[in-house]
Amino acid sequence: MADKPSAKRWLPLEANPDVMNQFLWGLGVAPHEAECFDVYGLDDELLEMVPKPVLAVLFLYPLTKQSEEERIEQDSAIKDLSSEVYFMKQTVGNACGTIGLLHAVGNITSEINLVDGSYLDKFFKSTAKMNPSERATFLENDREMEVAHSVAATAGETEASDNVDTHFICFSCANGQLYELDGRRAGPISHGASSTSTLLKDAAKVIQKIIQKNPDSINFNVIAISKKTGELE
């Protein structure tokens, strides 16, 4: 059963790597550990330009009548895979950008070091044993994250408005599988085998199929979260 949305609505995050980097770095992802980058296209040549290894992919797409009908129809067939991957529901309006980032970081805590005692360090330790709905409630009542999100939402290049028709989802690799993580869905969706070396290309294939269903829209954006290496520093 779908979680009931709360009356609480945040301003949406802009699909802007600089905004997301400052947001994540301020909450406990050390700047030398990971960084967000724009993905300028989904063909192999442009994917190769993205710094590797890619640990997670955020995808912004337009919400349409067709996409919403498909989501509702497909949710009934989604298996409960929440024990295999860090996943949380979304009950706060326009929180999809923050939840996408939490999905990303929550599934790479073994790949990057969070600052000890930081917000994210405490958040994931506090929610580790919670189910997806309990994590949603925890976030909904978390004033510190609400303030941090608000600061990030007003730091973008465009004027923030809570009237949006786009949505963020996250693609992450866990236990050798590519997962699509969307807090508005019934649960995580597995898209088959993947690894950190193929995550970006694997996610790009799924993203291309979504884009093909909305050929007239330009409201798409792909952002990769890459692990920092000596070459990137």
PDB file of C-alpha atoms in Angstrom:
ATOM      1  CA  MET A   1       0.000   0.000   0.000  1.00  0.00           C
ATOM      2  CA  ALA A   2       1.365   3.435  -0.886  1.00  0.00           C
ATOM      3  CA  ASP A   3       2.418   5.721   1.932  1.00  0.00           C
ATOM      4  CA  LYS A   4       0.128   8.677   2.439  1.00  0.00           C
ATOM      5  CA  PRO A   5       1.850  11.925   1.407  1.00  0.00           C
ATOM      6  CA  SER A   6       2.187  14.498   4.154  1.00  0.00           C
ATOM      7  CA  ALA A   7       0.983  18.063   3.865  1.00  0.00           C
ATOM      8  CA  LYS A   8       4.603  19.185   4.080  1.00  0.00           C
ATOM      9  CA  ARG A   9       6.157  20.485   0.859  1.00  0.00           C
ATOM     10  CA  TRP A  10       9.727  21.632   0.283  1.00  0.00           C
ATOM     11  CA  LEU A  11      11.132  23.729  -2.526  1.00  0.00           C
ATOM     12  CA  PRO A  12      12.629  21.450  -5.210  1.00  0.00           C
ATOM     13  CA  LEU A  13      16.376  21.031  -5.674  1.00  0.00           C
ATOM     14  CA  GLU A  14      17.783  22.290  -8.949  1.00  0.00           C
ATOM     15  CA  ALA A  15      19.428  19.722 -11.233  1.00  0.00           C
ATOM     16  CA  ASN A  16      22.764  21.430 -10.725  1.00  0.00           C
ATOM     17  CA  PRO A  17      25.956  19.553  -9.743  1.00  0.00           C
ATOM     18  CA  ASP A  18      27.393  22.608  -7.965  1.00  0.00           C
ATOM     19  CA  VAL A  19      24.286  22.925  -5.774  1.00  0.00           C
ATOM     20  CA  MET A  20      24.262  19.199  -5.031  1.00  0.00           C
ATOM     21  CA  ASN A  21      27.984  19.152  -4.231  1.00  0.00           C
ATOM     22  CA  GLN A  22      27.660  21.958  -1.684  1.00  0.00           C
ATOM     23  CA  PHE A  23      24.615  20.201  -0.212  1.00  0.00           C
ATOM     24  CA  LEU A  24      26.358  16.833   0.142  1.00  0.00           C
ATOM     25  CA  TRP A  25      29.697  18.256   1.287  1.00  0.00           C
ATOM     26  CA  GLY A  26      27.950  20.361   3.911  1.00  0.00           C
ATOM     27  CA  LEU A  27      26.119  17.316   5.280  1.00  0.00           C
ATOM     28  CA  GLY A  28      29.101  15.015   5.626  1.00  0.00           C
ATOM     29  CA  VAL A  29      30.384  13.701   2.287  1.00  0.00           C
ATOM     30  CA  ALA A  30      34.006  14.862   2.270  1.00  0.00           C
ATOM     31  CA  PRO A  31      34.883  16.807  -0.920  1.00  0.00           C
ATOM     32  CA  HIS A  32      37.834  14.481  -1.572  1.00  0.00           C
ATOM     33  CA  GLU A  33      35.543  11.424  -1.436  1.00  0.00           C
ATOM     34  CA  ALA A  34      32.844  12.070  -4.058  1.00  0.00           C
ATOM     35  CA  GLU A  35      31.582  14.740  -6.442  1.00  0.00           C
ATOM     36  CA  CYS A  36      28.574  15.307  -8.712  1.00  0.00           C
ATOM     37  CA  PHE A  37      29.085  15.832 -12.443  1.00  0.00           C
ATOM     38  CA  ASP A  38      26.807  16.634 -15.368  1.00  0.00           C
ATOM     39  CA  VAL A  39      26.258  13.857 -17.907  1.00  0.00           C
ATOM     40  CA  TYR A  40      25.949  15.702 -21.220  1.00  0.00           C
ATOM     41  CA  GLY A  41      24.633  12.819 -23.303  1.00  0.00           C
ATOM     42  CA  LEU A  42      23.940   9.088 -23.280  1.00  0.00           C
ATOM     43  CA  ASP A  43      26.055   7.958 -26.234  1.00  0.00           C
ATOM     44  CA  ASP A  44      29.282   6.114 -25.425  1.00  0.00           C
ATOM     45  CA  GLU A  45      31.577   9.019 -26.297  1.00  0.00           C
ATOM     46  CA  LEU A  46      29.860  11.430 -23.901  1.00  0.00           C
ATOM     47  CA  LEU A  47      29.553   8.798 -21.169  1.00  0.00           C
ATOM     48  CA  GLU A  48      33.308   8.268 -21.368  1.00  0.00           C
ATOM     49  CA  MET A  49      33.821  11.938 -20.450  1.00  0.00           C
ATOM     50  CA  VAL A  50      32.273  11.398 -17.011  1.00  0.00           C
ATOM     51  CA  PRO A  51      34.904  10.871 -14.275  1.00  0.00           C
ATOM     52  CA  LYS A  52      35.081   7.247 -13.113  1.00  0.00           C
ATOM     53  CA  PRO A  53      34.236   5.285 -11.115  1.00  0.00           C
ATOM     54  CA  VAL A  54      30.589   6.348 -11.052  1.00  0.00           C
ATOM     55  CA  LEU A  55      28.911   5.360  -7.786  1.00  0.00           C
ATOM     56  CA  ALA A  56      25.352   6.513  -8.498  1.00  0.00           C
ATOM     57  CA  VAL A  57      23.276   8.294 -11.139  1.00  0.00           C
ATOM     58  CA  LEU A  58      20.490  10.828 -10.582  1.00  0.00           C
ATOM     59  CA  PHE A  59      17.900  11.264 -13.319  1.00  0.00           C
ATOM     60  CA  LEU A  60      15.389  14.095 -13.603  1.00  0.00           C
ATOM     61  CA  TYR A  61      12.438  13.468 -15.901  1.00  0.00           C
ATOM     62  CA  PRO A  62       9.053  15.073 -16.621  1.00  0.00           C
ATOM     63  CA  LEU A  63       5.933  13.833 -14.892  1.00  0.00           C
ATOM     64  CA  THR A  64       3.213  13.265 -17.472  1.00  0.00           C
ATOM     65  CA  LYS A  65      -0.206  11.677 -17.415  1.00  0.00           C
ATOM     66  CA  GLN A  66       1.317   8.658 -19.173  1.00  0.00           C
ATOM     67  CA  SER A  67       4.225   8.290 -16.757  1.00  0.00           C
ATOM     68  CA  GLU A  68       1.927   8.526 -13.739  1.00  0.00           C
ATOM     69  CA  GLU A  69      -0.495   5.946 -15.139  1.00  0.00           C
ATOM     70  CA  GLU A  70       2.414   3.583 -15.865  1.00  0.00           C
ATOM     71  CA  ARG A  71       3.816   4.048 -12.357  1.00  0.00           C
ATOM     72  CA  ILE A  72       0.504   3.154 -10.730  1.00  0.00           C
ATOM     73  CA  GLU A  73       0.023   0.174 -13.032  1.00  0.00           C
ATOM     74  CA  GLN A  74       3.545  -1.169 -12.536  1.00  0.00           C
ATOM     75  CA  ASP A  75       3.656  -0.703  -8.757  1.00  0.00           C
ATOM     76  CA  SER A  76       1.328  -3.641  -8.196  1.00  0.00           C
ATOM     77  CA  ALA A  77       3.942  -5.965  -9.684  1.00  0.00           C
ATOM     78  CA  ILE A  78       6.981  -4.621  -7.811  1.00  0.00           C
ATOM     79  CA  LYS A  79       8.559  -7.169  -5.495  1.00  0.00           C
ATOM     80  CA  ASP A  80       9.763  -6.161  -2.042  1.00  0.00           C
ATOM     81  CA  LEU A  81      13.514  -5.777  -2.548  1.00  0.00           C
ATOM     82  CA  SER A  82      14.004  -3.184   0.180  1.00  0.00           C
ATOM     83  CA  SER A  83      16.109  -5.577   2.256  1.00  0.00           C
ATOM     84  CA  GLU A  84      18.681  -5.785  -0.545  1.00  0.00           C
ATOM     85  CA  VAL A  85      19.288  -2.060  -1.006  1.00  0.00           C
ATOM     86  CA  TYR A  86      18.953   1.154   1.034  1.00  0.00           C
ATOM     87  CA  PHE A  87      15.523   2.497   0.104  1.00  0.00           C
ATOM     88  CA  MET A  88      13.119   5.020   1.591  1.00  0.00           C
ATOM     89  CA  LYS A  89       9.650   6.229   0.702  1.00  0.00           C
ATOM     90  CA  GLN A  90       8.861   9.855  -0.163  1.00  0.00           C
ATOM     91  CA  THR A  91       6.075  11.528   1.781  1.00  0.00           C
ATOM     92  CA  VAL A  92       7.289  15.146   1.621  1.00  0.00           C
ATOM     93  CA  GLY A  93       6.310  17.030  -1.520  1.00  0.00           C
ATOM     94  CA  ASN A  94       9.232  18.071  -3.777  1.00  0.00           C
ATOM     95  CA  ALA A  95      11.747  16.170  -1.633  1.00  0.00           C
ATOM     96  CA  CYS A  96      12.685  13.866  -4.518  1.00  0.00           C
ATOM     97  CA  GLY A  97      16.068  15.538  -5.095  1.00  0.00           C
ATOM     98  CA  THR A  98      17.119  15.100  -1.487  1.00  0.00           C
ATOM     99  CA  ILE A  99      15.755  11.555  -1.367  1.00  0.00           C
ATOM    100  CA  GLY A 100      17.622  10.770  -4.582  1.00  0.00           C
ATOM    101  CA  LEU A 101      20.847  11.949  -2.951  1.00  0.00           C
ATOM    102  CA  LEU A 102      20.085   9.971   0.217  1.00  0.00           C
ATOM    103  CA  HIS A 103      19.464   6.869  -1.896  1.00  0.00           C
ATOM    104  CA  ALA A 104      22.769   7.479  -3.647  1.00  0.00           C
ATOM    105  CA  VAL A 105      24.845   7.976  -0.500  1.00  0.00           C
ATOM    106  CA  GLY A 106      22.990   5.323   1.486  1.00  0.00           C
ATOM    107  CA  ASN A 107      24.118   2.655  -0.956  1.00  0.00           C
ATOM    108  CA  ILE A 108      27.782   3.716  -1.197  1.00  0.00           C
ATOM    109  CA  THR A 109      28.717   4.047   2.466  1.00  0.00           C
ATOM    110  CA  SER A 110      31.124   1.137   1.927  1.00  0.00           C
ATOM    111  CA  GLU A 111      32.733   3.012  -0.983  1.00  0.00           C
ATOM    112  CA  ILE A 112      33.198   6.442   0.598  1.00  0.00           C
ATOM    113  CA  ASN A 113      33.987   7.716   4.075  1.00  0.00           C
ATOM    114  CA  LEU A 114      31.454  10.037   5.668  1.00  0.00           C
ATOM    115  CA  VAL A 115      32.766  12.619   8.128  1.00  0.00           C
ATOM    116  CA  ASP A 116      32.449  11.143  11.638  1.00  0.00           C
ATOM    117  CA  GLY A 117      29.596  12.724  13.545  1.00  0.00           C
ATOM    118  CA  SER A 118      28.295  14.565  10.491  1.00  0.00           C
ATOM    119  CA  TYR A 119      24.602  14.793   9.636  1.00  0.00           C
ATOM    120  CA  LEU A 120      24.754  12.005   7.054  1.00  0.00           C
ATOM    121  CA  ASP A 121      26.849   9.803   9.321  1.00  0.00           C
ATOM    122  CA  LYS A 122      24.210  10.098  12.040  1.00  0.00           C
ATOM    123  CA  PHE A 123      21.283   9.844   9.593  1.00  0.00           C
ATOM    124  CA  PHE A 124      22.340   6.517   8.101  1.00  0.00           C
ATOM    125  CA  LYS A 125      23.290   5.047  11.477  1.00  0.00           C
ATOM    126  CA  SER A 126      19.883   6.097  12.861  1.00  0.00           C
ATOM    127  CA  THR A 127      17.884   4.735   9.921  1.00  0.00           C
ATOM    128  CA  ALA A 128      19.915   1.623   9.109  1.00  0.00           C
ATOM    129  CA  LYS A 129      17.434  -0.803  10.655  1.00  0.00           C
ATOM    130  CA  MET A 130      14.276   1.100   9.748  1.00  0.00           C
ATOM    131  CA  ASN A 131      11.909   0.051   6.981  1.00  0.00           C
ATOM    132  CA  PRO A 132      11.294   2.424   4.007  1.00  0.00           C
ATOM    133  CA  SER A 133       8.199   3.988   5.586  1.00  0.00           C
ATOM    134  CA  GLU A 134       9.922   4.596   8.923  1.00  0.00           C
ATOM    135  CA  ARG A 135      12.789   6.309   7.100  1.00  0.00           C
ATOM    136  CA  ALA A 136      10.269   8.553   5.352  1.00  0.00           C
ATOM    137  CA  THR A 137       8.732   9.562   8.683  1.00  0.00           C
ATOM    138  CA  PHE A 138      12.184  10.161  10.169  1.00  0.00           C
ATOM    139  CA  LEU A 139      13.065  12.514   7.302  1.00  0.00           C
ATOM    140  CA  GLU A 140       9.696  14.262   7.441  1.00  0.00           C
ATOM    141  CA  ASN A 141      10.279  15.154  11.093  1.00  0.00           C
ATOM    142  CA  ASP A 142      13.956  16.048  10.673  1.00  0.00           C
ATOM    143  CA  ARG A 143      14.241  19.817  11.021  1.00  0.00           C
ATOM    144  CA  GLU A 144      17.992  19.867  10.340  1.00  0.00           C
ATOM    145  CA  MET A 145      17.553  18.272   6.911  1.00  0.00           C
ATOM    146  CA  GLU A 146      14.581  20.505   6.120  1.00  0.00           C
ATOM    147  CA  VAL A 147      16.726  23.597   6.728  1.00  0.00           C
ATOM    148  CA  ALA A 148      19.670  22.197   4.746  1.00  0.00           C
ATOM    149  CA  HIS A 149      17.375  21.314   1.858  1.00  0.00           C
ATOM    150  CA  SER A 150      15.844  24.803   1.896  1.00  0.00           C
ATOM    151  CA  VAL A 151      19.278  26.435   1.735  1.00  0.00           C
ATOM    152  CA  ALA A 152      20.286  24.203  -1.196  1.00  0.00           C
ATOM    153  CA  ALA A 153      16.964  24.722  -2.997  1.00  0.00           C
ATOM    154  CA  THR A 154      17.434  28.497  -3.004  1.00  0.00           C
ATOM    155  CA  ALA A 155      21.090  28.307  -4.092  1.00  0.00           C
ATOM    156  CA  GLY A 156      20.397  27.402  -7.711  1.00  0.00           C
ATOM    157  CA  GLU A 157      20.499  29.598 -10.792  1.00  0.00           C
ATOM    158  CA  THR A 158      16.723  29.534 -11.325  1.00  0.00           C
ATOM    159  CA  GLU A 159      14.092  30.907  -8.972  1.00  0.00           C
ATOM    160  CA  ALA A 160      12.790  28.160  -6.718  1.00  0.00           C
ATOM    161  CA  SER A 161       9.088  27.306  -6.989  1.00  0.00           C
ATOM    162  CA  ASP A 162       7.109  24.482  -5.425  1.00  0.00           C
ATOM    163  CA  ASN A 163       5.027  24.127  -8.598  1.00  0.00           C
ATOM    164  CA  VAL A 164       7.043  21.579 -10.575  1.00  0.00           C
ATOM    165  CA  ASP A 165       6.263  18.783 -12.995  1.00  0.00           C
ATOM    166  CA  THR A 166       9.589  16.941 -12.904  1.00  0.00           C
ATOM    167  CA  HIS A 167      10.900  14.197 -10.636  1.00  0.00           C
ATOM    168  CA  PHE A 168      14.301  12.838  -9.510  1.00  0.00           C
ATOM    169  CA  ILE A 169      15.104   9.143  -9.240  1.00  0.00           C
ATOM    170  CA  CYS A 170      18.373   7.415  -8.429  1.00  0.00           C
ATOM    171  CA  PHE A 171      20.190   4.490  -9.998  1.00  0.00           C
ATOM    172  CA  SER A 172      22.531   2.617  -7.706  1.00  0.00           C
ATOM    173  CA  CYS A 173      24.434  -0.649  -7.709  1.00  0.00           C
ATOM    174  CA  ALA A 174      24.076  -3.016  -4.748  1.00  0.00           C
ATOM    175  CA  ASN A 175      24.871  -6.703  -4.473  1.00  0.00           C
ATOM    176  CA  GLY A 176      25.827  -6.799  -8.150  1.00  0.00           C
ATOM    177  CA  GLN A 177      22.456  -5.439  -9.314  1.00  0.00           C
ATOM    178  CA  LEU A 178      21.367  -2.133 -10.832  1.00  0.00           C
ATOM    179  CA  TYR A 179      18.484  -0.670  -8.822  1.00  0.00           C
ATOM    180  CA  GLU A 180      16.108   2.110  -9.727  1.00  0.00           C
ATOM    181  CA  LEU A 181      15.228   3.934  -6.507  1.00  0.00           C
ATOM    182  CA  ASP A 182      12.176   6.172  -6.490  1.00  0.00           C
ATOM    183  CA  GLY A 183      10.509   7.051  -3.192  1.00  0.00           C
ATOM    184  CA  ARG A 184       7.151   7.351  -4.924  1.00  0.00           C
ATOM    185  CA  ARG A 185       7.268   3.743  -6.090  1.00  0.00           C
ATOM    186  CA  ALA A 186       6.192   0.672  -4.135  1.00  0.00           C
ATOM    187  CA  GLY A 187       9.826  -0.378  -3.784  1.00  0.00           C
ATOM    188  CA  PRO A 188      13.202  -0.665  -5.516  1.00  0.00           C
ATOM    189  CA  ILE A 189      13.232  -1.971  -9.093  1.00  0.00           C
ATOM    190  CA  SER A 190      16.045  -4.278 -10.220  1.00  0.00           C
ATOM    191  CA  HIS A 191      17.319  -3.816 -13.773  1.00  0.00           C
ATOM    192  CA  GLY A 192      19.731  -6.757 -13.777  1.00  0.00           C
ATOM    193  CA  ALA A 193      23.427  -7.276 -13.215  1.00  0.00           C
ATOM    194  CA  SER A 194      25.713  -4.270 -12.831  1.00  0.00           C
ATOM    195  CA  SER A 195      28.911  -3.062 -11.157  1.00  0.00           C
ATOM    196  CA  THR A 196      30.671   0.216 -10.455  1.00  0.00           C
ATOM    197  CA  SER A 197      32.575  -0.195 -13.721  1.00  0.00           C
ATOM    198  CA  THR A 198      29.362  -0.497 -15.790  1.00  0.00           C
ATOM    199  CA  LEU A 199      26.845   1.420 -13.639  1.00  0.00           C
ATOM    200  CA  LEU A 200      26.760   4.538 -15.804  1.00  0.00           C
ATOM    201  CA  LYS A 201      26.243   2.665 -19.074  1.00  0.00           C
ATOM    202  CA  ASP A 202      23.716   0.321 -17.483  1.00  0.00           C
ATOM    203  CA  ALA A 203      21.726   3.222 -16.067  1.00  0.00           C
ATOM    204  CA  ALA A 204      21.960   5.068 -19.400  1.00  0.00           C
ATOM    205  CA  LYS A 205      20.179   2.195 -21.154  1.00  0.00           C
ATOM    206  CA  VAL A 206      17.240   2.410 -18.741  1.00  0.00           C
ATOM    207  CA  ILE A 207      17.182   6.199 -18.956  1.00  0.00           C
ATOM    208  CA  GLN A 208      17.104   6.101 -22.769  1.00  0.00           C
ATOM    209  CA  LYS A 209      13.956   3.971 -22.658  1.00  0.00           C
ATOM    210  CA  ILE A 210      12.264   6.508 -20.385  1.00  0.00           C
ATOM    211  CA  ILE A 211      13.278   9.392 -22.642  1.00  0.00           C
ATOM    212  CA  GLN A 212      11.954   7.576 -25.719  1.00  0.00           C
ATOM    213  CA  LYS A 213       8.494   7.600 -24.139  1.00  0.00           C
ATOM    214  CA  ASN A 214       8.622  11.415 -23.995  1.00  0.00           C
ATOM    215  CA  PRO A 215      10.274  12.361 -27.318  1.00  0.00           C
ATOM    216  CA  ASP A 216       8.912  15.907 -27.320  1.00  0.00           C
ATOM    217  CA  SER A 217      10.175  16.868 -23.868  1.00  0.00           C
ATOM    218  CA  ILE A 218      13.482  18.539 -23.029  1.00  0.00           C
ATOM    219  CA  ASN A 219      13.006  18.340 -19.267  1.00  0.00           C
ATOM    220  CA  PHE A 220      15.611  15.640 -18.703  1.00  0.00           C
ATOM    221  CA  ASN A 221      18.828  15.854 -16.729  1.00  0.00           C
ATOM    222  CA  VAL A 222      21.400  13.235 -15.747  1.00  0.00           C
ATOM    223  CA  ILE A 223      23.935  13.733 -12.954  1.00  0.00           C
ATOM    224  CA  ALA A 224      26.609  11.237 -11.955  1.00  0.00           C
ATOM    225  CA  ILE A 225      28.109  10.928  -8.493  1.00  0.00           C
ATOM    226  CA  SER A 226      31.703   9.832  -8.973  1.00  0.00           C
ATOM    227  CA  LYS A 227      34.283   8.689  -6.478  1.00  0.00           C
ATOM    228  CA  LYS A 228      37.185  11.102  -6.287  1.00  0.00           C
ATOM    229  CA  THR A 229      40.573   9.647  -7.186  1.00  0.00           C
ATOM    230  CA  GLY A 230      44.051  11.093  -7.333  1.00  0.00           C
ATOM    231  CA  GLU A 231      43.465  12.085 -10.951  1.00  0.00           C
ATOM    232  CA  LEU A 232      40.369  14.126 -10.057  1.00  0.00           C
ATOM    233  CA  GLU A 233      41.729  15.961  -7.047  1.00  0.00           C
TER     234      GLU A 233
END
